[in-house]
Amino acid sequence: MRLIISFLLFFVLSNSFAQQKRELTEQEYLILQDKIRRSSGTNIDSAFAYTNKMLESGENKHLTFANVSLAYLYQLKGNIAKSKEKYLLAFKYLDKMPESRDKTQLKSYLYNYGGLIEWKRGNYSEALENYQTGIKLSTQLGDIIQIVKFKSNISLINESVGNYQLAIKNLKQLNSFIDQNESSFTKDLFHTLKSNNNLTLAGSYEGWYLKNKTQTYLLDSAAYYYKKTVSYSQDFPLNNIMAKISLGNVYYMKNDFQNAEKTYYDIIFFAKQNNMKREYKIANYNLGNLYFETKKYDKALVFFKRVDSVSMISNIKDESFLKSNYYQAKIYNVRKEPELAFKHSKIYLDNYEKSEAKLSNEALEVNYKLGVGDLSEEMITIQDKYEKDVLLNKALRVFYVLLVIGIVFLLIKNIRDKNKAHKKMNALIEEFKANLEKKDHPEIKTALVANEENVIHKKENVNLSIDEAKENKIVEKLLALENKLEYLNADFTLSYAAKKIKTNTTYLSYVVNKRFGKSFGEYSNELKINYVINEMITNHMYRKYSTQAIAESVGFKNAVSFAKSFRKRTGVSPAQFANNI
């Protein structure tokens, strides 16, 4: 009896194990593969379920793809350790496969996923390296579909590091190629490729505009390609929602706040319904930013706090998290709540420099690796031309000698200029320190107590005459505005100040010119710059701010004009001044 029970138990267990490790047919494998790819961008839990189903197979090919999919899915969840573990396991199963076309193609898939994983981590140079390795394998096989995917992903890297024009050029060529070979792709794959390409193309135009804000036509191009992305993304919710988020941004940049607001609210609702946390966070940040710009600070804080909450839960401190804290610090500063302003500014400053430094290094690495990719071709061209260009090489040698002499001359001049600037700056620091010790006023005595030898009286308006008592009254009221730090307001113009002290602009301009030997604009700028110098000397936290943040804090419209005024006053840049202190 015991023997029969043991046999039956063995039979049941064997049958169960056989079912667990049931081989998938090629058709079942391809269907699961497609389901994993589709759901990884919309429903990660479903993608995990399909991947676990593929893991039930005992075939190395299926286990390879299942594990690399898991590596990507764990990365999407922010579990880097698990992602690395599964990625290495995928290669172990791949190594067990005999050499074949299938193995080489699968290897190219692994490198494509590896690139996507590193891109998600912000390691753009490593992502590029994966794509460059993978595209060589796909080229060996003549795998057009995979080559197109790699080229599209390389363009995404270029867009991420700011190579916008290169990305646009490559993506337009790729779009044309896909259109010409539409018959080579299934309808779904054609739509996928077009959706991805148009999304990156639109993003590149938007990024290019942000570097060249005078060229508004770039926004129109971005909007055009975002709309094309939507038209190709009916079955791809992730691309659809990302394109719509970006369309909202385009509305915002065009000052169409009503359409931008409506778009962001629609996205928040859709992202929440579909558990798309990253997109939910981005839309909340965008709404917070919109309300901040329209000075609806209470509303802005609601959405910025949501961004912080989602970031803390997922432990992902990305760009939207950093900028959210930047704007929260500004709001609390406006509200005169220094403790909260300091808290959020510290979060921003502690993370921003690391983030920017990483992006800068990644951009350098990417451009270096792109250069290495074209080096062999360039060297062949040089070899072919060498014998014909002997005379040109001689001329180039002469040019290089002259160039070196010119560079040495400029370096010597630069060193001398720097020494002069440092002497001027050190003298200025000592002057301000001495003033702080002597004067009863703790802030700056500004342009009103500038050294007399530096005051160059401009030609007075001989047709205008004001009695001395009236002049003194205007100066007294102007000093009162100074003491209230009114000049830190971005709206501190001649007309603004005249209105505040209840005089007209002609009288005010005349008095400033006569008493201080400068125009009102020069006078206002000097007040702002002296305030910055004083803050840098007395407040170590202030020295850590970016040039843009300092410029905004004293009412300059942009960092460029501020830096120019600062250098004119001190002889060095704001960063050099802070470092010298």
PDB file of N, CA and C in Angstrom, residues 452-526:
ATOM      1  N   GLU A 452      34.956 109.314  -3.889  1.00  0.00           N
ATOM      2  CA  GLU A 452      34.695 110.535  -4.658  1.00  0.00           C
ATOM      3  C   GLU A 452      35.449 110.524  -5.983  1.00  0.00           C
ATOM      4  N   GLU A 453      36.675 109.909  -5.970  1.00  0.00           N
ATOM      5  CA  GLU A 453      37.440 109.945  -7.219  1.00  0.00           C
ATOM      6  C   GLU A 453      36.806 109.089  -8.310  1.00  0.00           C
ATOM      7  N   ASN A 454      35.916 108.145  -7.935  1.00  0.00           N
ATOM      8  CA  ASN A 454      35.252 107.307  -8.924  1.00  0.00           C
ATOM      9  C   ASN A 454      33.993 107.950  -9.484  1.00  0.00           C
ATOM     10  N   VAL A 455      33.518 109.044  -8.874  1.00  0.00           N
ATOM     11  CA  VAL A 455      32.286 109.687  -9.323  1.00  0.00           C
ATOM     12  C   VAL A 455      32.612 110.656 -10.448  1.00  0.00           C
ATOM     13  N   ILE A 456      32.081 110.376 -11.635  1.00  0.00           N
ATOM     14  CA  ILE A 456      32.318 111.249 -12.787  1.00  0.00           C
ATOM     15  C   ILE A 456      31.018 111.974 -13.065  1.00  0.00           C
ATOM     16  N   HIS A 457      30.978 113.263 -12.783  1.00  0.00           N
ATOM     17  CA  HIS A 457      29.746 114.015 -12.957  1.00  0.00           C
ATOM     18  C   HIS A 457      29.424 114.161 -14.433  1.00  0.00           C
ATOM     19  N   LYS A 458      28.213 113.760 -14.766  1.00  0.00           N
ATOM     20  CA  LYS A 458      27.776 113.893 -16.141  1.00  0.00           C
ATOM     21  C   LYS A 458      27.250 115.301 -16.380  1.00  0.00           C
ATOM     22  N   LYS A 459      27.106 115.666 -17.616  1.00  0.00           N
ATOM     23  CA  LYS A 459      26.647 117.023 -17.963  1.00  0.00           C
ATOM     24  C   LYS A 459      25.222 117.233 -17.446  1.00  0.00           C
ATOM     25  N   GLU A 460      25.048 118.286 -16.632  1.00  0.00           N
ATOM     26  CA  GLU A 460      23.741 118.550 -16.058  1.00  0.00           C
ATOM     27  C   GLU A 460      22.821 119.196 -17.085  1.00  0.00           C
ATOM     28  N   ASN A 461      21.535 119.046 -16.824  1.00  0.00           N
ATOM     29  CA  ASN A 461      20.540 119.664 -17.686  1.00  0.00           C
ATOM     30  C   ASN A 461      20.415 121.139 -17.306  1.00  0.00           C
ATOM     31  N   VAL A 462      21.000 121.997 -18.141  1.00  0.00           N
ATOM     32  CA  VAL A 462      21.071 123.430 -17.800  1.00  0.00           C
ATOM     33  C   VAL A 462      19.701 124.093 -17.845  1.00  0.00           C
ATOM     34  N   ASN A 463      18.752 123.445 -18.517  1.00  0.00           N
ATOM     35  CA  ASN A 463      17.418 124.032 -18.630  1.00  0.00           C
ATOM     36  C   ASN A 463      16.528 123.720 -17.431  1.00  0.00           C
ATOM     37  N   LEU A 464      17.071 122.904 -16.485  1.00  0.00           N
ATOM     38  CA  LEU A 464      16.248 122.487 -15.352  1.00  0.00           C
ATOM     39  C   LEU A 464      16.850 123.026 -14.062  1.00  0.00           C
ATOM     40  N   SER A 465      16.002 123.565 -13.203  1.00  0.00           N
ATOM     41  CA  SER A 465      16.499 124.098 -11.937  1.00  0.00           C
ATOM     42  C   SER A 465      15.520 123.722 -10.818  1.00  0.00           C
ATOM     43  N   ILE A 466      16.071 123.120  -9.735  1.00  0.00           N
ATOM     44  CA  ILE A 466      15.253 122.746  -8.588  1.00  0.00           C
ATOM     45  C   ILE A 466      15.910 123.352  -7.355  1.00  0.00           C
ATOM     46  N   ASP A 467      15.096 123.901  -6.456  1.00  0.00           N
ATOM     47  CA  ASP A 467      15.720 124.501  -5.273  1.00  0.00           C
ATOM     48  C   ASP A 467      16.294 123.393  -4.382  1.00  0.00           C
ATOM     49  N   GLU A 468      17.312 123.770  -3.604  1.00  0.00           N
ATOM     50  CA  GLU A 468      18.087 122.808  -2.831  1.00  0.00           C
ATOM     51  C   GLU A 468      17.230 122.027  -1.836  1.00  0.00           C
ATOM     52  N   ALA A 469      16.250 122.694  -1.228  1.00  0.00           N
ATOM     53  CA  ALA A 469      15.376 122.020  -0.258  1.00  0.00           C
ATOM     54  C   ALA A 469      14.611 120.880  -0.909  1.00  0.00           C
ATOM     55  N   LYS A 470      14.152 121.134  -2.146  1.00  0.00           N
ATOM     56  CA  LYS A 470      13.399 120.100  -2.879  1.00  0.00           C
ATOM     57  C   LYS A 470      14.311 118.932  -3.252  1.00  0.00           C
ATOM     58  N   GLU A 471      15.523 119.289  -3.674  1.00  0.00           N
ATOM     59  CA  GLU A 471      16.514 118.250  -4.004  1.00  0.00           C
ATOM     60  C   GLU A 471      16.762 117.356  -2.794  1.00  0.00           C
ATOM     61  N   ASN A 472      17.002 118.018  -1.636  1.00  0.00           N
ATOM     62  CA  ASN A 472      17.290 117.262  -0.410  1.00  0.00           C
ATOM     63  C   ASN A 472      16.132 116.339  -0.035  1.00  0.00           C
ATOM     64  N   LYS A 473      14.915 116.809  -0.258  1.00  0.00           N
ATOM     65  CA  LYS A 473      13.732 116.006   0.051  1.00  0.00           C
ATOM     66  C   LYS A 473      13.691 114.745  -0.819  1.00  0.00           C
ATOM     67  N   ILE A 474      13.985 114.959  -2.116  1.00  0.00           N
ATOM     68  CA  ILE A 474      13.992 113.811  -3.052  1.00  0.00           C
ATOM     69  C   ILE A 474      15.066 112.801  -2.638  1.00  0.00           C
ATOM     70  N   VAL A 475      16.278 113.293  -2.300  1.00  0.00           N
ATOM     71  CA  VAL A 475      17.370 112.410  -1.882  1.00  0.00           C
ATOM     72  C   VAL A 475      16.989 111.658  -0.606  1.00  0.00           C
ATOM     73  N   GLU A 476      16.363 112.363   0.328  1.00  0.00           N
ATOM     74  CA  GLU A 476      15.950 111.754   1.599  1.00  0.00           C
ATOM     75  C   GLU A 476      14.976 110.595   1.358  1.00  0.00           C
ATOM     76  N   LYS A 477      14.006 110.829   0.475  1.00  0.00           N
ATOM     77  CA  LYS A 477      13.021 109.772   0.174  1.00  0.00           C
ATOM     78  C   LYS A 477      13.661 108.609  -0.583  1.00  0.00           C
ATOM     79  N   LEU A 478      14.640 108.951  -1.430  1.00  0.00           N
ATOM     80  CA  LEU A 478      15.345 107.916  -2.184  1.00  0.00           C
ATOM     81  C   LEU A 478      16.140 107.019  -1.231  1.00  0.00           C
ATOM     82  N   LEU A 479      16.782 107.632  -0.242  1.00  0.00           N
ATOM     83  CA  LEU A 479      17.514 106.867   0.769  1.00  0.00           C
ATOM     84  C   LEU A 479      16.575 105.963   1.563  1.00  0.00           C
ATOM     85  N   ALA A 480      15.366 106.460   1.819  1.00  0.00           N
ATOM     86  CA  ALA A 480      14.378 105.648   2.542  1.00  0.00           C
ATOM     87  C   ALA A 480      14.021 104.404   1.734  1.00  0.00           C
ATOM     88  N   LEU A 481      13.891 104.559   0.402  1.00  0.00           N
ATOM     89  CA  LEU A 481      13.629 103.398  -0.469  1.00  0.00           C
ATOM     90  C   LEU A 481      14.786 102.414  -0.403  1.00  0.00           C
ATOM     91  N   GLU A 482      16.018 102.951  -0.378  1.00  0.00           N
ATOM     92  CA  GLU A 482      17.205 102.095  -0.261  1.00  0.00           C
ATOM     93  C   GLU A 482      17.157 101.268   1.016  1.00  0.00           C
ATOM     94  N   ASN A 483      16.874 101.930   2.125  1.00  0.00           N
ATOM     95  CA  ASN A 483      16.857 101.250   3.420  1.00  0.00           C
ATOM     96  C   ASN A 483      15.826 100.137   3.461  1.00  0.00           C
ATOM     97  N   LYS A 484      14.744 100.293   2.683  1.00  0.00           N
ATOM     98  CA  LYS A 484      13.715  99.251   2.600  1.00  0.00           C
ATOM     99  C   LYS A 484      14.070  98.176   1.565  1.00  0.00           C
ATOM    100  N   LEU A 485      15.241  98.332   0.937  1.00  0.00           N
ATOM    101  CA  LEU A 485      15.712  97.395  -0.104  1.00  0.00           C
ATOM    102  C   LEU A 485      14.747  97.311  -1.289  1.00  0.00           C
ATOM    103  N   GLU A 486      14.072  98.421  -1.602  1.00  0.00           N
ATOM    104  CA  GLU A 486      13.134  98.450  -2.731  1.00  0.00           C
ATOM    105  C   GLU A 486      13.846  98.143  -4.054  1.00  0.00           C
ATOM    106  N   TYR A 487      15.152  98.485  -4.104  1.00  0.00           N
ATOM    107  CA  TYR A 487      15.888  98.301  -5.360  1.00  0.00           C
ATOM    108  C   TYR A 487      16.063  96.835  -5.735  1.00  0.00           C
ATOM    109  N   LEU A 488      15.765  95.902  -4.813  1.00  0.00           N
ATOM    110  CA  LEU A 488      15.847  94.469  -5.135  1.00  0.00           C
ATOM    111  C   LEU A 488      14.660  94.005  -5.969  1.00  0.00           C
ATOM    112  N   ASN A 489      13.632  94.844  -6.061  1.00  0.00           N
ATOM    113  CA  ASN A 489      12.449  94.523  -6.860  1.00  0.00           C
ATOM    114  C   ASN A 489      12.796  94.628  -8.344  1.00  0.00           C
ATOM    115  N   ALA A 490      12.374  93.651  -9.132  1.00  0.00           N
ATOM    116  CA  ALA A 490      12.647  93.680 -10.581  1.00  0.00           C
ATOM    117  C   ALA A 490      11.988  94.881 -11.252  1.00  0.00           C
ATOM    118  N   ASP A 491      10.948  95.445 -10.614  1.00  0.00           N
ATOM    119  CA  ASP A 491      10.227  96.592 -11.188  1.00  0.00           C
ATOM    120  C   ASP A 491      10.785  97.944 -10.730  1.00  0.00           C
ATOM    121  N   PHE A 492      11.962  97.936 -10.089  1.00  0.00           N
ATOM    122  CA  PHE A 492      12.542  99.185  -9.576  1.00  0.00           C
ATOM    123  C   PHE A 492      13.113  99.996 -10.742  1.00  0.00           C
ATOM    124  N   THR A 493      12.246 100.742 -11.427  1.00  0.00           N
ATOM    125  CA  THR A 493      12.639 101.570 -12.565  1.00  0.00           C
ATOM    126  C   THR A 493      12.518 103.042 -12.161  1.00  0.00           C
ATOM    127  N   LEU A 494      12.898 103.919 -13.078  1.00  0.00           N
ATOM    128  CA  LEU A 494      12.814 105.357 -12.820  1.00  0.00           C
ATOM    129  C   LEU A 494      11.377 105.763 -12.506  1.00  0.00           C
ATOM    130  N   SER A 495      10.431 105.269 -13.324  1.00  0.00           N
ATOM    131  CA  SER A 495       9.027 105.646 -13.127  1.00  0.00           C
ATOM    132  C   SER A 495       8.480 105.075 -11.816  1.00  0.00           C
ATOM    133  N   TYR A 496       8.903 103.836 -11.467  1.00  0.00           N
ATOM    134  CA  TYR A 496       8.467 103.192 -10.223  1.00  0.00           C
ATOM    135  C   TYR A 496       8.942 104.006  -9.015  1.00  0.00           C
ATOM    136  N   ALA A 497      10.248 104.354  -9.017  1.00  0.00           N
ATOM    137  CA  ALA A 497      10.818 105.101  -7.891  1.00  0.00           C
ATOM    138  C   ALA A 497      10.193 106.486  -7.780  1.00  0.00           C
ATOM    139  N   ALA A 498       9.989 107.156  -8.950  1.00  0.00           N
ATOM    140  CA  ALA A 498       9.381 108.499  -8.954  1.00  0.00           C
ATOM    141  C   ALA A 498       7.985 108.455  -8.335  1.00  0.00           C
ATOM    142  N   LYS A 499       7.233 107.422  -8.701  1.00  0.00           N
ATOM    143  CA  LYS A 499       5.875 107.275  -8.172  1.00  0.00           C
ATOM    144  C   LYS A 499       5.906 107.051  -6.662  1.00  0.00           C
ATOM    145  N   LYS A 500       6.878 106.238  -6.193  1.00  0.00           N
ATOM    146  CA  LYS A 500       6.996 105.923  -4.772  1.00  0.00           C
ATOM    147  C   LYS A 500       7.309 107.165  -3.939  1.00  0.00           C
ATOM    148  N   ILE A 501       8.192 108.046  -4.479  1.00  0.00           N
ATOM    149  CA  ILE A 501       8.590 109.218  -3.676  1.00  0.00           C
ATOM    150  C   ILE A 501       7.800 110.466  -4.055  1.00  0.00           C
ATOM    151  N   LYS A 502       6.776 110.244  -4.902  1.00  0.00           N
ATOM    152  CA  LYS A 502       5.822 111.303  -5.256  1.00  0.00           C
ATOM    153  C   LYS A 502       6.510 112.512  -5.916  1.00  0.00           C
ATOM    154  N   THR A 503       7.265 112.219  -6.959  1.00  0.00           N
ATOM    155  CA  THR A 503       7.840 113.270  -7.804  1.00  0.00           C
ATOM    156  C   THR A 503       7.723 112.802  -9.239  1.00  0.00           C
ATOM    157  N   ASN A 504       8.202 113.598 -10.178  1.00  0.00           N
ATOM    158  CA  ASN A 504       8.147 113.133 -11.574  1.00  0.00           C
ATOM    159  C   ASN A 504       9.507 112.596 -12.011  1.00  0.00           C
ATOM    160  N   THR A 505       9.520 111.858 -13.116  1.00  0.00           N
ATOM    161  CA  THR A 505      10.744 111.179 -13.569  1.00  0.00           C
ATOM    162  C   THR A 505      11.832 112.171 -13.970  1.00  0.00           C
ATOM    163  N   THR A 506      11.424 113.324 -14.503  1.00  0.00           N
ATOM    164  CA  THR A 506      12.420 114.335 -14.929  1.00  0.00           C
ATOM    165  C   THR A 506      13.201 114.852 -13.727  1.00  0.00           C
ATOM    166  N   TYR A 507      12.475 115.197 -12.651  1.00  0.00           N
ATOM    167  CA  TYR A 507      13.137 115.695 -11.443  1.00  0.00           C
ATOM    168  C   TYR A 507      14.043 114.624 -10.838  1.00  0.00           C
ATOM    169  N   LEU A 508      13.519 113.397 -10.738  1.00  0.00           N
ATOM    170  CA  LEU A 508      14.289 112.314 -10.114  1.00  0.00           C
ATOM    171  C   LEU A 508      15.563 112.027 -10.897  1.00  0.00           C
ATOM    172  N   SER A 509      15.436 111.937 -12.215  1.00  0.00           N
ATOM    173  CA  SER A 509      16.592 111.690 -13.073  1.00  0.00           C
ATOM    174  C   SER A 509      17.637 112.791 -12.900  1.00  0.00           C
ATOM    175  N   TYR A 510      17.165 114.050 -12.834  1.00  0.00           N
ATOM    176  CA  TYR A 510      18.055 115.204 -12.695  1.00  0.00           C
ATOM    177  C   TYR A 510      18.814 115.128 -11.367  1.00  0.00           C
ATOM    178  N   VAL A 511      18.090 114.817 -10.272  1.00  0.00           N
ATOM    179  CA  VAL A 511      18.712 114.776  -8.942  1.00  0.00           C
ATOM    180  C   VAL A 511      19.738 113.641  -8.849  1.00  0.00           C
ATOM    181  N   VAL A 512      19.401 112.467  -9.348  1.00  0.00           N
ATOM    182  CA  VAL A 512      20.337 111.330  -9.319  1.00  0.00           C
ATOM    183  C   VAL A 512      21.589 111.657 -10.124  1.00  0.00           C
ATOM    184  N   ASN A 513      21.381 112.285 -11.287  1.00  0.00           N
ATOM    185  CA  ASN A 513      22.514 112.641 -12.152  1.00  0.00           C
ATOM    186  C   ASN A 513      23.405 113.668 -11.467  1.00  0.00           C
ATOM    187  N   LYS A 514      22.766 114.668 -10.831  1.00  0.00           N
ATOM    188  CA  LYS A 514      23.512 115.755 -10.201  1.00  0.00           C
ATOM    189  C   LYS A 514      24.227 115.293  -8.933  1.00  0.00           C
ATOM    190  N   ARG A 515      23.494 114.560  -8.059  1.00  0.00           N
ATOM    191  CA  ARG A 515      24.050 114.183  -6.762  1.00  0.00           C
ATOM    192  C   ARG A 515      25.023 112.988  -6.823  1.00  0.00           C
ATOM    193  N   PHE A 516      24.712 112.042  -7.714  1.00  0.00           N
ATOM    194  CA  PHE A 516      25.508 110.812  -7.721  1.00  0.00           C
ATOM    195  C   PHE A 516      26.342 110.615  -8.981  1.00  0.00           C
ATOM    196  N   GLY A 517      26.200 111.540  -9.939  1.00  0.00           N
ATOM    197  CA  GLY A 517      27.044 111.477 -11.141  1.00  0.00           C
ATOM    198  C   GLY A 517      26.781 110.291 -12.034  1.00  0.00           C
ATOM    199  N   LYS A 518      25.548 109.843 -12.109  1.00  0.00           N
ATOM    200  CA  LYS A 518      25.230 108.678 -12.959  1.00  0.00           C
ATOM    201  C   LYS A 518      23.746 108.680 -13.314  1.00  0.00           C
ATOM    202  N   SER A 519      23.412 107.884 -14.331  1.00  0.00           N
ATOM    203  CA  SER A 519      22.004 107.751 -14.713  1.00  0.00           C
ATOM    204  C   SER A 519      21.274 106.924 -13.669  1.00  0.00           C
ATOM    205  N   PHE A 520      19.941 106.949 -13.692  1.00  0.00           N
ATOM    206  CA  PHE A 520      19.176 106.178 -12.717  1.00  0.00           C
ATOM    207  C   PHE A 520      19.437 104.677 -12.879  1.00  0.00           C
ATOM    208  N   GLY A 521      19.564 104.208 -14.148  1.00  0.00           N
ATOM    209  CA  GLY A 521      19.830 102.786 -14.397  1.00  0.00           C
ATOM    210  C   GLY A 521      21.157 102.347 -13.794  1.00  0.00           C
ATOM    211  N   GLU A 522      22.201 103.182 -13.960  1.00  0.00           N
ATOM    212  CA  GLU A 522      23.512 102.863 -13.393  1.00  0.00           C
ATOM    213  C   GLU A 522      23.439 102.857 -11.859  1.00  0.00           C
ATOM    214  N   TYR A 523      22.746 103.847 -11.327  1.00  0.00           N
ATOM    215  CA  TYR A 523      22.562 103.963  -9.875  1.00  0.00           C
ATOM    216  C   TYR A 523      21.860 102.709  -9.322  1.00  0.00           C
ATOM    217  N   SER A 524      20.774 102.274  -9.980  1.00  0.00           N
ATOM    218  CA  SER A 524      19.998 101.100  -9.552  1.00  0.00           C
ATOM    219  C   SER A 524      20.846  99.830  -9.607  1.00  0.00           C
ATOM    220  N   ASN A 525      21.588  99.667 -10.719  1.00  0.00           N
ATOM    221  CA  ASN A 525      22.433  98.477 -10.866  1.00  0.00           C
ATOM    222  C   ASN A 525      23.510  98.426  -9.785  1.00  0.00           C
ATOM    223  N   GLU A 526      24.095  99.601  -9.464  1.00  0.00           N
ATOM    224  CA  GLU A 526      25.160  99.629  -8.462  1.00  0.00           C
ATOM    225  C   GLU A 526      24.634  99.248  -7.079  1.00  0.00           C
TER     226      GLU A 526
END
